[in-house]
Coordinates of C-alpha atoms in Angstrom, one line a residue:
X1 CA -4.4 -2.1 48.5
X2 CA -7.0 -4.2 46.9
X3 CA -9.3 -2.2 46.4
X4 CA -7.1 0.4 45.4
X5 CA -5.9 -1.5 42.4
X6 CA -9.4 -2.3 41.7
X7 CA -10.5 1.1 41.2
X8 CA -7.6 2.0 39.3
X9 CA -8.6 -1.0 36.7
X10 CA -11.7 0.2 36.5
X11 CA -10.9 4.0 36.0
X12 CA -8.8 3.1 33.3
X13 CA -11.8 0.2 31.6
X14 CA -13.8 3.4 31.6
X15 CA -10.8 6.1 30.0
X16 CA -10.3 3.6 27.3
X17 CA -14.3 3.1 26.9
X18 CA -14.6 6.4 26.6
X19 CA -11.7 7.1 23.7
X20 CA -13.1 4.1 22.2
X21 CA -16.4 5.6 21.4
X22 CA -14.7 8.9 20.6
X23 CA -12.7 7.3 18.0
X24 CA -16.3 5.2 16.8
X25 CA -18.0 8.5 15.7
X26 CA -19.3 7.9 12.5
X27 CA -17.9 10.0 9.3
X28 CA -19.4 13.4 8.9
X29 CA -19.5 15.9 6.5
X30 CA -18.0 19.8 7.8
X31 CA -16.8 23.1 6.4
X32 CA -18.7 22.6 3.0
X33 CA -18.2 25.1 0.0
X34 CA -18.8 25.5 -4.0
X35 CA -15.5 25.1 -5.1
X36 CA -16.6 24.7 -9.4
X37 CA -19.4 27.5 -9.2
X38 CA -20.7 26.0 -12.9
X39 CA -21.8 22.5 -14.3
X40 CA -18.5 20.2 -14.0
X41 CA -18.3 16.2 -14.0
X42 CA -15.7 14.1 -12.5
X43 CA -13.8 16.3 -9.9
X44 CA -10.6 15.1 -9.2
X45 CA -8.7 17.0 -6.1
X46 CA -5.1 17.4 -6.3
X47 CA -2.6 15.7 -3.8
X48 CA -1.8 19.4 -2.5
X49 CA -5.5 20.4 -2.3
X50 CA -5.0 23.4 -4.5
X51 CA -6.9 22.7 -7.4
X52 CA -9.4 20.8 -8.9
X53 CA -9.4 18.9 -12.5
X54 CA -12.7 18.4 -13.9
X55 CA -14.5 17.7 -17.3
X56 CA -17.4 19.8 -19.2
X57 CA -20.7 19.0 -18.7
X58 CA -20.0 16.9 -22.7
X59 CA -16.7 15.5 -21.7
X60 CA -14.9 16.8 -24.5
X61 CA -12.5 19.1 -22.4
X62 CA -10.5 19.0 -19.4
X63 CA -10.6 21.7 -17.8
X64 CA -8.7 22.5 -13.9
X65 CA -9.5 25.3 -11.2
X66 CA -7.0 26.8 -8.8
X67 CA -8.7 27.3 -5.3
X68 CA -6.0 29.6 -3.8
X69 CA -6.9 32.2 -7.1
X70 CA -10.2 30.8 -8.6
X71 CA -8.6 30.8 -12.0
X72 CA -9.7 28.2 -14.8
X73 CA -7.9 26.7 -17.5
X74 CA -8.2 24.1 -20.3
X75 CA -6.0 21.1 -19.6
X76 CA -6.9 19.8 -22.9
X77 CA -9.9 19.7 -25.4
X78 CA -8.7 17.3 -28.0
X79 CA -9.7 13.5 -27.7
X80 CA -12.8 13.7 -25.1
X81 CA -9.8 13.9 -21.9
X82 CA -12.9 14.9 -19.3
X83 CA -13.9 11.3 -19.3
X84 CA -10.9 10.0 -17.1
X85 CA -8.5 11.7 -15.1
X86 CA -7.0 11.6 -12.4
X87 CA -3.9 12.8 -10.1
X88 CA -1.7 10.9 -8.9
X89 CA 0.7 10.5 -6.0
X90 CA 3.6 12.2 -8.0
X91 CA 1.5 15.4 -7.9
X92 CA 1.0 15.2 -11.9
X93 CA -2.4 14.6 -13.5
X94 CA -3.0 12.0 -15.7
X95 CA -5.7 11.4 -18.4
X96 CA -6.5 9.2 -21.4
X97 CA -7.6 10.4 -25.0
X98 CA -9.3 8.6 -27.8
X99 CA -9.1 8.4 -31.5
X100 CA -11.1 6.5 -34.3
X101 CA -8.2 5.2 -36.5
X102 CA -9.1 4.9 -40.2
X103 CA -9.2 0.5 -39.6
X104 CA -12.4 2.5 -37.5
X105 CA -10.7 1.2 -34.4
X106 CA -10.9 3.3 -31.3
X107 CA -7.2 3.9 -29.9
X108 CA -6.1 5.4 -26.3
X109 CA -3.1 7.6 -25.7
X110 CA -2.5 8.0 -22.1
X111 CA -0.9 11.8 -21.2
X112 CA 0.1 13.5 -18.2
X113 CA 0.0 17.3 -16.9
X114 CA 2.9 19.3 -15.0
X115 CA -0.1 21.9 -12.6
X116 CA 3.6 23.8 -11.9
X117 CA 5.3 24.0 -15.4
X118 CA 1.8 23.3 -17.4
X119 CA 4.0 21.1 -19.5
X120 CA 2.0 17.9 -21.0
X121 CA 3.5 14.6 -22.3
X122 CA 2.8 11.2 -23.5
X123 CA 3.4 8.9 -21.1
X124 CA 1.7 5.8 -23.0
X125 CA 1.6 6.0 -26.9
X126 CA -1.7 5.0 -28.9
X127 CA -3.0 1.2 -28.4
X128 CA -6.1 -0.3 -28.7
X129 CA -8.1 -1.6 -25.8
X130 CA -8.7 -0.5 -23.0
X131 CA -6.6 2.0 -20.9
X132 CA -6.8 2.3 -16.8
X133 CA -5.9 4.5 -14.5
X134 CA -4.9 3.4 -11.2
X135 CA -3.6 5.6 -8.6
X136 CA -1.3 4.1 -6.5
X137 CA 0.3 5.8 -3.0
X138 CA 3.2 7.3 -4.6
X139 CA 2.4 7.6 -7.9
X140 CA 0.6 6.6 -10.7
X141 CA 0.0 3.3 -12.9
X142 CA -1.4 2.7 -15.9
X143 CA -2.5 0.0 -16.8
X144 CA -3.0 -0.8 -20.9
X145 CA -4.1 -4.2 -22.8
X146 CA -0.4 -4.2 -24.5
X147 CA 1.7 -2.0 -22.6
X148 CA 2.0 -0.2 -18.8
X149 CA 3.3 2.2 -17.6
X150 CA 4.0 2.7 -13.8
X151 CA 5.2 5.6 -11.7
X152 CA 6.7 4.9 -7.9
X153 CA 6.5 1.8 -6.2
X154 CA 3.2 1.7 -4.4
X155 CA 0.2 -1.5 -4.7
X156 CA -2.7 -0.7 -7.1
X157 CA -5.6 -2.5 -8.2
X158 CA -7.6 -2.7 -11.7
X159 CA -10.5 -5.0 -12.7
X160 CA -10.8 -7.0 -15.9
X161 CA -14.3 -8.4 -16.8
X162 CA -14.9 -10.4 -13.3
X163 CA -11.5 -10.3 -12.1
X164 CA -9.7 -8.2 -9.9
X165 CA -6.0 -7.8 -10.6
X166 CA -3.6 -6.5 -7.8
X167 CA 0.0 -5.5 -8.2
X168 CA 2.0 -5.4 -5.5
X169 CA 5.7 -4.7 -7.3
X170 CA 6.2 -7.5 -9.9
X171 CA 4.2 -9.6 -7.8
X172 CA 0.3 -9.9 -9.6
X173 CA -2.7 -11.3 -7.9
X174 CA -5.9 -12.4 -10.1
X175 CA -9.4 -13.4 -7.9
X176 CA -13.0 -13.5 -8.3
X177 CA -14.0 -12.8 -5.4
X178 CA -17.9 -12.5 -6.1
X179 CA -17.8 -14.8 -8.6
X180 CA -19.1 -14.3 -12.5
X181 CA -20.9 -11.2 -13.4
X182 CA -21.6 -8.8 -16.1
X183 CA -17.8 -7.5 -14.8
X184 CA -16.1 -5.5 -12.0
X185 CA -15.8 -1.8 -11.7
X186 CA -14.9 0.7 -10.0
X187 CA -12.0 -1.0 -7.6
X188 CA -9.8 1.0 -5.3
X189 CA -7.3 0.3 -2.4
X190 CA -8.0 1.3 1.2
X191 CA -5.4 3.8 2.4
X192 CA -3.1 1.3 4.2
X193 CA -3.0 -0.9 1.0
X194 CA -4.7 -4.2 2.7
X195 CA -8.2 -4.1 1.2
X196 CA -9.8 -3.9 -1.9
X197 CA -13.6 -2.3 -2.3
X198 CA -15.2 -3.1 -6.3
X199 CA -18.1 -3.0 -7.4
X200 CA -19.3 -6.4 -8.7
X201 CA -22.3 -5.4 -11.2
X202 CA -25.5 -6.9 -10.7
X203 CA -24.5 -8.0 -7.0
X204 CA -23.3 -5.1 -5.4
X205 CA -20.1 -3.5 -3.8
X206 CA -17.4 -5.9 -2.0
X207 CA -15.1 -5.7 0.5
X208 CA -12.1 -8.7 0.2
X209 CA -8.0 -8.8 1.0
X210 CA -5.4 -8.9 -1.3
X211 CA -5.6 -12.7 -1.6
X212 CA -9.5 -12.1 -2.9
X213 CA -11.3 -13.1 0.6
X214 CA -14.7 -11.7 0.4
X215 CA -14.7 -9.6 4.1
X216 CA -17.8 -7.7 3.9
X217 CA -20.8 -7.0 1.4
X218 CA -21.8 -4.0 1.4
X219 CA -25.2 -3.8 -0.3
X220 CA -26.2 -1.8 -3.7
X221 CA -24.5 1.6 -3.9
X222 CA -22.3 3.1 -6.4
X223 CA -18.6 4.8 -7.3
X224 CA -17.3 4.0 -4.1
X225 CA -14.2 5.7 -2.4
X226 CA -12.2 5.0 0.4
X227 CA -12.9 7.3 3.4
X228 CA -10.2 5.5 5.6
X229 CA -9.6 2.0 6.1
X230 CA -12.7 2.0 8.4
X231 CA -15.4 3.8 5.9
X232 CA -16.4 3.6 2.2
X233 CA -18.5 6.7 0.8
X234 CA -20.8 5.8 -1.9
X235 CA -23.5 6.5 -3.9
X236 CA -27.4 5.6 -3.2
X237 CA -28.9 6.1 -6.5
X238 CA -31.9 5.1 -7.9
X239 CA -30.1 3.3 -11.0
X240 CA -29.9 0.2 -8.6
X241 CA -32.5 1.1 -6.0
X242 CA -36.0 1.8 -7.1
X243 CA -37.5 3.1 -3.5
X244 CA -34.5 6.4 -4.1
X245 CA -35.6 9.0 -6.0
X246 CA -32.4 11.2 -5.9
X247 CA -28.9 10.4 -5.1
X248 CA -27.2 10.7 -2.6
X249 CA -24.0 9.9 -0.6
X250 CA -23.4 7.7 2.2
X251 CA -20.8 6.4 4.6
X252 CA -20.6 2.2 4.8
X253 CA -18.6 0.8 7.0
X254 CA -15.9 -1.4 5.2
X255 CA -16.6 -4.3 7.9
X256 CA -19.9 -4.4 6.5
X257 CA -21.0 -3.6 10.1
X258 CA -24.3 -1.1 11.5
X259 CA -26.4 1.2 9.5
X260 CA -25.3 3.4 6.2
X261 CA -24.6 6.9 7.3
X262 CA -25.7 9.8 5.5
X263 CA -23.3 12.7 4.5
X264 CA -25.8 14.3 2.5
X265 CA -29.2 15.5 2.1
X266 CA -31.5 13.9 -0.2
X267 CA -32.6 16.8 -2.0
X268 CA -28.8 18.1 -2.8
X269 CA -28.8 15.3 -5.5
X270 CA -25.0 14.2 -5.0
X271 CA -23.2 12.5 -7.4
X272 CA -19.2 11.6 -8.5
X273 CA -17.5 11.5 -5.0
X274 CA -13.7 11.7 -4.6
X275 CA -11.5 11.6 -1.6
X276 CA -8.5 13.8 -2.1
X277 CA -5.3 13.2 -0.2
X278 CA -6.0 15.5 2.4
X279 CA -8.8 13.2 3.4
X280 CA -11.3 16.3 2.0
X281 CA -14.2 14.9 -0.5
X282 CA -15.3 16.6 -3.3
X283 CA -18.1 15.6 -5.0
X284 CA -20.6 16.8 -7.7
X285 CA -24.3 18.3 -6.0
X286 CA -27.4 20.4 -7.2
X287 CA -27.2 22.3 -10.2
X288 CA -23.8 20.5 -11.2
X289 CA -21.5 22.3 -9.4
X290 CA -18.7 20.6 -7.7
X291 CA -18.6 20.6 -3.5
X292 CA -15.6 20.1 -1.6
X293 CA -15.7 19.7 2.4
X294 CA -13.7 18.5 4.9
X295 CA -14.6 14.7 6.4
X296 CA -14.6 14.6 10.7
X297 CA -14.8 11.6 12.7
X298 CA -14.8 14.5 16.1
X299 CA -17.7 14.4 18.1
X300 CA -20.5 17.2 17.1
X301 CA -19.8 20.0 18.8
X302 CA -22.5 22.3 21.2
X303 CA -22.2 25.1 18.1
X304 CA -23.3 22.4 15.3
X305 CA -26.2 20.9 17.3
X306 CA -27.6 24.6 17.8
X307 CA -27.0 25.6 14.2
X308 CA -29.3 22.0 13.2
X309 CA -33.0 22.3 12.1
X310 CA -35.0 21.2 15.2
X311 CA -36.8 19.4 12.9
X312 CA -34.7 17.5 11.0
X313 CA -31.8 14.6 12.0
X314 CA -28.5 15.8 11.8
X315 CA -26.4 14.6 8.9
X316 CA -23.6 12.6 9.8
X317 CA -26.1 10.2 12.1
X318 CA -27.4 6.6 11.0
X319 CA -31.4 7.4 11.3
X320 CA -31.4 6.2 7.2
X321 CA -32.3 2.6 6.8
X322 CA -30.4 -0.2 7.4
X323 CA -27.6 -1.3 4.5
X324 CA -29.5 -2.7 1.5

């Protein structure tokens, strides 16, 4: 009866080994198409995955293509509104615009965009300073020097010289968690809300909580989204990394953990990456045009280790080096 027991422990230490290291597999890149056939910047995926906002190659118009029927149309080309945009929970895109008043004082207006009705409005008049997006889960906040403006209920995250501020409701959090720099940028939420990545300029991306404790460094990469809450993609570019020549995206783990993970090849010279709702990444690659594919954690099946080059490692595997 012992033994019995014994074996059944151990059958089930080796079930739950095995799902373990099913459920390790390191992100990889799948199903990968041209979804902006032309030079775009800034691709922005809708919640619904049916179309895709993005700017002109100058930034002076915003323009959005629908997948299901490859149409195009301009958004808006008044007021440089390619710069930023994005969607938000609520389905609606949002973007910012920018006039020189005649005190030659640069003022934002902050707008949204109805994909359905193709209605616009002003969401957040004209103010000087600067103007933030910041998606949140359910909708949308924005986040102005003088006035806000906040859709749903959900957390979001902006930075502010060397400060992170988090809003959880009208409860605020400010931290430093990497100390003085030149400033923090780019600073998103993980998907369950409980970590913050940023990029602390000069010293690299971050990992820390909501109460600003510095969990992982992650080593000098760029624009970094959330994957999940176990992987960040960003950028390897040789603006902050003389031995690249060409950029290119990788998979860090947010624990700071094992080697970067490459989800592209060197020579596709990928730029801009954005994780869409559906978990699907789009992101800008040679010749400018704008790639979307779908992001697996499955094991690599006998049909995609037959269709690899022989001679060449298989995306999706950790044979770059190890995290800067």
């Amino acid at each position: 009866m012992i033994k019995i027991r014994y074996k059944v422990v151990a059958m089930l230490t080796l079930a739950l080994g095995i799902v373990g290291c099913a459920q390790a597999e390191p992100p990889r890149l799948i199903e990968t198409c041209t979804a902006v056939p032309r030079p775009a910047y800034f691709p922005q995926l809708s919640p619904n995955g049916k179309s895709i906002a993005y700017s002109s190659v100058d930034g002076f118009k915003l323009m959005m293509r629908m997948l299901d029927t490859d149409s195009v149309i301009t958004v808006d080309s008044i007021g440089a509104p390619g710069y930023d945009a994005r969607f938000g929970g609520d389905g609606l895109l949002y973007y910012i615009t920018m006039e020189r008043k005649r005190n030659n004082l640069v003022y934002r207006t902050a707008h949204s965009f109805d994909v359905v009705t193709g209605s616009h409005h002003v969401v957040l008049p004209a103010q000087h300073g600067a103007v933030r997006l910041c998606p949140t889960t359910d909708g949308m906040a924005i986040a102005g020097e003088h006035k806000n403006y906040v859709v749903g209920k959900g957390k979001w995250v902006y930075t502010e010289n060397s400060k992170l501020i988090i809003v959880d409701g009208k409860h605020r959090t400010t931290v430093s968690p990497a100390g003085q720099c030149a400033g923090y940028i780019w600073a998103s939420l993980s998907p369950d809300g409980n970590k913050v990545v940023f990029d602390a300029v000069g010293k690299g991306l971050y990992v820390c909580d909501l109460n600003g404790k510095v969990l992982a460094k992650l080593g000098y990469y760029l624009m970094p989204q959330w994957l999940d809450n176990d992987y960040v993609v960003a950028m390897l570019s040789s603006a902050n990394n003389t031995t690249v020549k060409k950029q290119q995206l990788v998979a860090l783990r947010a624990d700071g953990r094992g080697s970067r993970v490459a989800l592209t090849e060197p020579d596709e010279d990928a730029t801009y990456p954005m994780v869409g709702a559906d978990g699907r990444l789009v992101y800008v690659g040679k010749n400018v045009e704008t790639r979307l594919a779908r992001v697996t954690r499955d094991p690599v099946t006998a049909e995609e280790k037959e269709s690899e080059p022989a001679v060449r490692p298989q995306r999706g595997r950790s044979y770059h080096v190890d995290v800067d």
